[in-house]
Amino acid sequence: MKTAKEKIIALAPLASEFNEFNSLFATALENAGARPVEYNWGLRSLSRCDAVIFHWPDQFIKTGQSLSAFKQILRIAILRRTHGLKVVWVAHNVLPHDTDGRGSLLRTAFMNSLDGVIYLSKQSQRLVHEAHRLPGRVVEQVTVHGRYPAPSLTFTPPGAQEKVRLASIGLVRPYKNLCELVEATSDMSPSEMEVAIVGKRHDAAYAAELEAEASENAVLQLRLSDAIISQSDLDAAIDSANGIVLPYRKILNSGSAILALSRARPVLIPATGSMPELADLVGRDWVRLYEGKLTGQVLRDFAEHVRSIPQGAAPDLSPISWSRVTDDLRQFLDRLF
């Protein structure tokens, strides 16, 4: 039985094999006084919940509407009216990755169903308001993307005679813009640097294109897999690099950037979305921003910066602690209910 104050909140998803963020968020929600449960879109299951929180509601926001998504919207509409169910969106992205900006009736229906939106940065809030029309009743909360758990790690620069080792990590998808990284290293000598691309072939056609373009590039090492990269292998890829390169074409928030910072590795990333805000939070020595296209010179400048970071340094990640997220969620729940 739930207590008088405790709220049962269905999370979609409660946990994910792709991203530890989901379970960390669920724990923060629990610490804020709620009882998180797995989202199940059946009427009976949802009727027991006080709210549902969607992390990546692609089924509602992408073009190409599905009958299943319409049924979910209908069930949510019924329970909002009959049981007072609250609907909340954690706005990781303004729109799903690798999609156009065209609207749809389903997207409009989802936005109209919202009672709350949780943003992972102030810029996220601004961009969501530019892209979507939210109901006047929506309760909004700005928080941060919490850091990932890691041992107490510090930075070790490459030796004077060693190459700078860079890596790009995560799912291999078109929006990651990895072909631009291949192009940026195409005229480099292996004596300058070593760049590894480590990830799952999320988009098989794009991965094949990437492998073809990188086939004669001596600077690059492609370590792609058809299976999900285990957390231990991902951690090892980060730890073996001196810096992480994330050349995204479009980006709002980046779990990969937070993961790299959590393991004391500087990140090179475009100055778009929430990335300037992240740089202000943890320091521009650790989040290096660039404008426009990723080029060989941008990589060389980053490599030079990596060499300048002192032995034993580590970013101050207290501004993106999970205790901060818990406090923000507690305030949000107080206003939502």
XYZ file of C-alpha atoms in Angstrom:
337
model
C 0.000 0.000 0.000
C 1.202 3.501 -0.729
C 1.370 6.095 2.024
C -0.752 9.238 2.008
C 2.057 11.282 0.478
C 3.790 8.648 -1.640
C 2.939 8.747 -5.325
C 3.228 5.749 -7.618
C 4.919 6.876 -10.816
C 5.267 4.668 -13.894
C 8.509 5.266 -15.771
C 8.895 4.591 -19.474
C 11.418 3.069 -19.261
C 12.224 2.261 -15.636
C 15.641 0.934 -16.698
C 17.490 0.463 -19.979
C 20.323 -1.727 -21.167
C 21.438 1.175 -23.375
C 21.676 3.830 -20.676
C 22.239 3.696 -16.922
C 20.618 7.126 -16.643
C 17.155 5.576 -16.387
C 17.830 3.563 -13.242
C 19.739 6.493 -11.693
C 16.769 8.762 -12.404
C 14.398 6.206 -10.853
C 16.520 6.135 -7.699
C 16.494 9.948 -7.514
C 12.711 9.885 -7.903
C 12.426 7.351 -5.099
C 14.701 9.479 -2.908
C 12.388 12.403 -3.653
C 9.510 10.477 -2.064
C 7.837 8.680 -4.971
C 7.502 4.981 -5.749
C 8.790 4.328 -9.299
C 7.386 1.339 -11.208
C 7.737 0.027 -14.753
C 5.359 1.603 -17.271
C 2.703 -0.754 -18.564
C 0.159 0.808 -20.870
C -2.758 -1.439 -19.874
C -5.689 0.421 -18.301
C -5.715 -1.649 -15.122
C -1.982 -1.200 -14.515
C -1.956 2.536 -15.222
C -5.090 3.127 -13.120
C -3.014 2.268 -10.033
C -0.503 5.023 -10.830
C -0.581 8.692 -9.949
C 1.641 9.716 -12.859
C 3.556 8.395 -15.839
C 6.929 9.812 -16.894
C 8.153 9.326 -20.465
C 11.878 9.639 -21.176
C 11.953 9.204 -24.964
C 8.340 9.225 -26.206
C 9.391 8.594 -29.809
C 6.240 6.580 -30.503
C 4.216 9.763 -30.018
C 6.571 12.397 -31.444
C 7.971 10.773 -34.591
C 6.127 11.071 -37.865
C 4.606 7.819 -39.063
C 1.801 7.320 -36.586
C 1.031 3.858 -35.274
C -2.181 2.300 -34.024
C -0.421 1.209 -30.831
C 0.616 4.788 -30.024
C -2.902 6.079 -30.650
C -4.250 3.441 -28.249
C -1.757 4.566 -25.600
C -2.814 8.200 -26.020
C -6.460 7.171 -25.710
C -5.825 5.197 -22.509
C -3.876 8.111 -21.041
C -6.714 10.512 -21.925
C -9.264 8.245 -20.217
C -7.188 7.913 -17.049
C -6.399 11.630 -16.895
C -10.162 12.250 -16.807
C -11.254 9.362 -14.560
C -8.282 8.953 -12.183
C -6.407 12.246 -12.411
C -3.330 10.569 -13.951
C -0.505 13.062 -14.492
C 1.619 12.836 -17.655
C 5.233 14.050 -17.596
C 7.940 14.239 -20.256
C 11.676 14.294 -19.501
C 12.845 16.374 -22.472
C 16.117 14.671 -23.389
C 15.617 15.843 -26.988
C 13.389 18.423 -28.639
C 12.602 15.848 -31.344
C 13.681 12.220 -31.787
C 17.109 11.726 -33.340
C 17.359 11.214 -37.106
C 13.910 12.624 -37.797
C 12.539 15.708 -39.506
C 10.687 18.510 -37.798
C 7.298 17.853 -39.367
C 4.440 17.794 -36.929
C 1.742 15.187 -36.601
C -1.652 14.790 -34.967
C -0.160 12.221 -32.619
C 2.593 14.613 -31.512
C 0.023 17.325 -30.881
C -2.108 14.901 -28.869
C 0.893 13.930 -26.740
C 1.871 17.543 -26.054
C -1.738 18.380 -25.151
C -1.783 15.491 -22.658
C 1.180 16.816 -20.660
C 0.906 17.976 -17.067
C 4.651 18.401 -16.538
C 7.995 18.679 -18.327
C 11.405 18.046 -16.759
C 14.319 19.689 -18.574
C 17.971 18.692 -18.216
C 19.180 22.255 -18.891
C 17.869 25.799 -19.228
C 18.580 25.684 -22.959
C 16.390 22.575 -23.242
C 13.472 24.568 -21.861
C 14.027 27.391 -24.338
C 14.282 25.065 -27.340
C 11.245 22.980 -26.352
C 9.168 26.150 -26.097
C 10.319 27.178 -29.577
C 9.394 23.800 -31.079
C 6.228 22.809 -29.215
C 3.063 24.406 -27.928
C 2.561 23.281 -24.330
C -0.686 23.528 -22.350
C -0.867 26.372 -19.847
C -1.280 23.927 -16.949
C 2.142 22.317 -17.494
C 4.427 22.307 -14.444
C 8.042 22.810 -15.546
C 11.260 21.917 -13.760
C 14.832 22.550 -14.873
C 17.415 20.162 -13.462
C 20.640 18.612 -14.811
C 21.764 15.336 -16.339
C 23.328 13.671 -13.315
C 26.835 12.232 -13.496
C 27.443 8.517 -13.892
C 28.825 6.486 -10.972
C 32.543 5.810 -11.302
C 35.517 5.207 -9.037
C 37.592 8.208 -8.033
C 39.451 8.644 -11.330
C 41.911 11.308 -12.411
C 43.440 12.298 -15.720
C 46.768 11.024 -17.044
C 48.160 12.923 -20.058
C 50.049 11.151 -22.827
C 53.812 11.028 -22.436
C 55.993 13.406 -24.427
C 56.802 10.692 -26.960
C 53.319 9.168 -27.000
C 50.503 9.848 -29.456
C 47.324 11.447 -28.169
C 44.622 8.795 -28.064
C 41.087 9.972 -28.793
C 37.871 7.980 -28.911
C 34.243 8.410 -29.945
C 31.714 6.245 -28.121
C 28.039 5.344 -28.309
C 25.440 3.998 -30.705
C 26.439 4.363 -34.362
C 23.660 6.511 -35.857
C 23.596 9.215 -38.561
C 23.095 12.113 -36.130
C 26.398 11.188 -34.438
C 28.087 12.581 -37.592
C 30.955 10.091 -37.386
C 31.674 10.329 -41.108
C 32.838 13.892 -40.448
C 35.309 12.514 -37.910
C 36.575 10.091 -40.547
C 36.995 12.957 -42.998
C 38.758 15.145 -40.403
C 41.432 12.484 -39.880
C 41.811 11.468 -43.526
C 44.966 13.538 -44.152
C 46.609 12.809 -40.806
C 49.609 10.662 -40.102
C 49.324 7.840 -37.551
C 52.232 9.503 -35.763
C 49.963 12.461 -34.849
C 47.153 10.724 -33.029
C 45.069 7.602 -32.722
C 41.264 7.749 -32.926
C 38.981 4.865 -31.964
C 35.259 4.669 -32.773
C 33.573 2.282 -30.354
C 29.882 1.437 -30.481
C 26.952 -0.677 -31.550
C 25.772 -0.672 -35.171
C 22.401 0.856 -34.305
C 21.908 1.847 -37.957
C 23.381 -0.941 -40.099
C 23.421 1.035 -43.349
C 25.148 4.006 -41.742
C 27.665 1.727 -40.010
C 28.492 0.107 -43.362
C 29.024 3.543 -44.921
C 31.290 4.509 -42.052
C 33.345 1.322 -42.338
C 33.777 1.823 -46.093
C 34.978 5.420 -45.646
C 37.391 4.433 -42.869
C 38.803 1.356 -44.583
C 42.057 3.049 -45.674
C 42.389 5.485 -42.767
C 45.462 4.530 -40.744
C 44.604 6.909 -37.889
C 41.238 5.302 -37.156
C 40.369 2.115 -35.331
C 36.751 1.023 -35.746
C 35.531 -1.255 -32.975
C 31.901 -1.760 -33.921
C 29.600 -4.491 -32.721
C 26.162 -5.823 -33.595
C 25.535 -6.323 -29.878
C 25.275 -3.705 -27.174
C 28.685 -2.683 -25.877
C 28.907 -3.751 -22.239
C 29.378 -1.049 -19.640
C 32.762 -2.485 -18.686
C 33.961 -2.399 -22.320
C 32.638 1.141 -22.730
C 34.402 2.240 -19.551
C 37.615 0.600 -20.783
C 37.369 2.443 -24.121
C 37.040 5.761 -22.290
C 39.817 4.993 -19.826
C 42.233 4.011 -22.602
C 41.705 7.361 -24.361
C 43.086 10.753 -23.428
C 39.995 12.539 -24.707
C 36.537 11.869 -26.131
C 35.290 13.326 -29.437
C 31.537 13.592 -30.029
C 30.999 15.281 -33.414
C 27.192 15.295 -33.321
C 25.291 16.988 -36.097
C 22.435 17.880 -33.723
C 22.626 17.634 -29.954
C 20.609 18.863 -26.992
C 21.935 16.776 -24.092
C 24.638 14.097 -24.174
C 24.875 11.121 -21.855
C 28.114 10.117 -23.578
C 29.685 13.454 -22.657
C 28.573 13.050 -19.030
C 29.920 9.480 -18.953
C 33.328 10.639 -20.242
C 33.477 13.468 -17.701
C 32.500 11.026 -14.948
C 35.663 9.099 -15.819
C 37.852 12.246 -15.853
C 38.200 12.548 -19.609
C 37.896 15.872 -21.481
C 35.267 16.066 -24.222
C 35.305 17.777 -27.622
C 31.767 18.560 -28.769
C 29.928 21.124 -30.962
C 28.822 24.361 -29.294
C 25.132 23.573 -29.774
C 22.163 22.656 -27.601
C 23.032 22.412 -23.919
C 26.752 21.915 -24.446
C 27.796 25.535 -23.676
C 25.741 25.263 -20.476
C 27.506 22.006 -19.568
C 30.865 23.677 -20.240
C 29.935 26.506 -17.864
C 28.911 23.997 -15.169
C 31.994 21.767 -15.184
C 34.624 24.001 -16.802
C 35.795 24.714 -20.332
C 39.031 22.855 -19.765
C 36.889 19.711 -19.667
C 34.187 20.534 -22.207
C 35.906 21.929 -25.294
C 33.468 23.486 -27.757
C 33.872 24.112 -31.457
C 31.775 25.949 -34.033
C 30.904 24.665 -37.474
C 32.496 21.639 -39.066
C 34.871 19.262 -37.301
C 38.217 19.577 -39.077
C 41.694 18.195 -38.703
C 42.779 21.491 -37.149
C 40.021 21.319 -34.543
C 41.239 17.820 -33.623
C 44.857 18.962 -33.489
C 43.915 21.880 -31.218
C 42.047 19.487 -28.936
C 45.014 17.110 -28.864
C 47.289 20.008 -27.877
C 44.862 20.976 -25.108
C 44.734 17.374 -23.862
C 48.516 17.424 -23.471
C 48.236 20.547 -21.308
C 45.907 19.003 -18.698
C 48.014 18.159 -15.638
C 48.506 14.698 -14.209
C 45.907 13.892 -11.538
C 43.386 16.540 -12.624
C 39.652 15.842 -12.553
C 36.558 17.912 -13.339
C 34.385 19.213 -10.513
C 31.093 17.404 -11.143
C 29.310 18.607 -8.007
C 27.038 20.878 -10.132
C 25.628 17.740 -11.810
C 25.265 15.571 -8.714
C 22.279 13.283 -8.236
C 21.540 14.972 -4.910
C 20.836 18.120 -6.978
C 18.511 16.095 -9.221
C 16.715 14.596 -6.205
C 16.122 18.054 -4.690
C 14.775 19.333 -8.020
C 12.456 16.326 -8.424
C 11.111 16.796 -4.891
C 10.213 20.405 -5.715
C 8.660 19.281 -8.994
C 6.473 16.624 -7.355
C 5.294 19.104 -4.719
C 4.049 21.392 -7.495
C 2.716 18.629 -9.759
C 0.352 17.090 -7.187
